[in-house]
Amino acid sequence: MSVRILALVGSLRAGSHNRQLAEAAVKHAPEGVTIELFEGLADVPFYNEDIDVEGGVPAAAARLREAAGSADAFLLFSPEYNGSIPAVLKNAIDWLSRPYGAGAFTGKPAAVVGTAFGQYGGVWAQDETRKAVGIAGASVLQDAKLSIPESVVRFAETHPGDDTEVVEGLTKVVEALAHAGSAAAA
């Protein structure tokens, strides 16, 4: 089994715990699974149909679409901003949902995980992310979830990749996603 998963992180902050969680997914990916952490979401302009025209798609959006087009599955990392999905992650979903009915997510599996400061680990934002990516055409794995609460305390002195419980939960999500990605690619 060889599966390529594209990881999209909804936080742009250098020290983001969600970014660290994505790094842990890359580090602990099972054999045969490659997780590419997409760099450059900050450079993708807000979706605007006026600039989404053949020959005129901004370079950053074209790079995102190219990376997504060659992915077998998607792993989205969502913090929670004011009880909702971060704009940068929603924008990526919007770009990848086009062209309508044939966007990069269409028919491919996706899972959403994340960590947040609050006591519920960002579940509202993660649920909204699942909804948005599902409407964009992905086959959302509803049972492949990982919400880690109180990130500021939990990861104050420990990287998520060094937290056994987090790595176990993340590995289960990645394995489920890889299995679904392998089946979708077949």
mmCIF file of N, CA and C in Angstrom, residues 2 7 13 29 43 57 61 68 70 78 82 99 148-149 157 173:
data_model
loop_
_atom_site.group_PDB
_atom_site.id
_atom_site.type_symbol
_atom_site.label_atom_id
_atom_site.label_comp_id
_atom_site.label_asym_id
_atom_site.label_seq_id
_atom_site.Cartn_x
_atom_site.Cartn_y
_atom_site.Cartn_z
ATOM 1 N N SER A 2 0.654 2.131 -0.943
ATOM 2 C CA SER A 2 1.348 3.409 -0.998
ATOM 3 C C SER A 2 0.287 4.496 -1.108
ATOM 4 N N ALA A 7 -1.642 17.188 4.101
ATOM 5 C CA ALA A 7 -2.027 17.779 5.386
ATOM 6 C C ALA A 7 -2.151 19.288 5.235
ATOM 7 N N ARG A 13 0.606 30.324 12.780
ATOM 8 C CA ARG A 13 1.592 30.669 13.809
ATOM 9 C C ARG A 13 2.732 29.660 13.822
ATOM 10 N N ALA A 29 3.979 8.522 10.553
ATOM 11 C CA ALA A 29 3.171 7.892 9.498
ATOM 12 C C ALA A 29 3.600 6.444 9.323
ATOM 13 N N ASP A 43 -0.142 32.325 1.682
ATOM 14 C CA ASP A 43 0.034 33.022 0.415
ATOM 15 C C ASP A 43 -1.163 32.896 -0.519
ATOM 16 N N VAL A 57 -5.273 31.919 -12.535
ATOM 17 C CA VAL A 57 -5.306 31.462 -11.142
ATOM 18 C C VAL A 57 -3.995 31.884 -10.460
ATOM 19 N N ALA A 61 -2.485 29.559 -5.252
ATOM 20 C CA ALA A 61 -3.688 28.721 -5.346
ATOM 21 C C ALA A 61 -3.447 27.562 -6.321
ATOM 22 N N ALA A 68 -2.974 19.082 -4.032
ATOM 23 C CA ALA A 68 -4.209 18.368 -3.687
ATOM 24 C C ALA A 68 -4.605 17.384 -4.770
ATOM 25 N N SER A 70 -2.769 15.552 -6.587
ATOM 26 C CA SER A 70 -1.999 14.303 -6.570
ATOM 27 C C SER A 70 -2.117 13.558 -5.236
ATOM 28 N N SER A 78 -7.387 21.515 12.512
ATOM 29 C CA SER A 78 -8.120 22.744 12.779
ATOM 30 C C SER A 78 -8.069 23.152 14.242
ATOM 31 N N ASN A 82 -12.502 31.649 17.908
ATOM 32 C CA ASN A 82 -13.804 32.208 18.280
ATOM 33 C C ASN A 82 -14.940 31.207 18.035
ATOM 34 N N PRO A 99 -13.036 23.470 -9.712
ATOM 35 C CA PRO A 99 -14.325 23.841 -10.269
ATOM 36 C C PRO A 99 -15.448 22.995 -9.671
ATOM 37 N N ILE A 148 -7.870 17.345 20.951
ATOM 38 C CA ILE A 148 -7.038 17.384 22.150
ATOM 39 C C ILE A 148 -7.264 18.694 22.881
ATOM 40 N N PRO A 149 -7.856 18.634 24.076
ATOM 41 C CA PRO A 149 -8.143 19.856 24.823
ATOM 42 C C PRO A 149 -6.915 20.417 25.546
ATOM 43 N N GLU A 157 5.402 21.874 27.675
ATOM 44 C CA GLU A 157 6.779 21.367 27.738
ATOM 45 C C GLU A 157 6.978 20.089 26.929
ATOM 46 N N VAL A 173 -6.056 7.581 13.401
ATOM 47 C CA VAL A 173 -6.703 8.411 12.379
ATOM 48 C C VAL A 173 -5.984 8.252 11.046
#
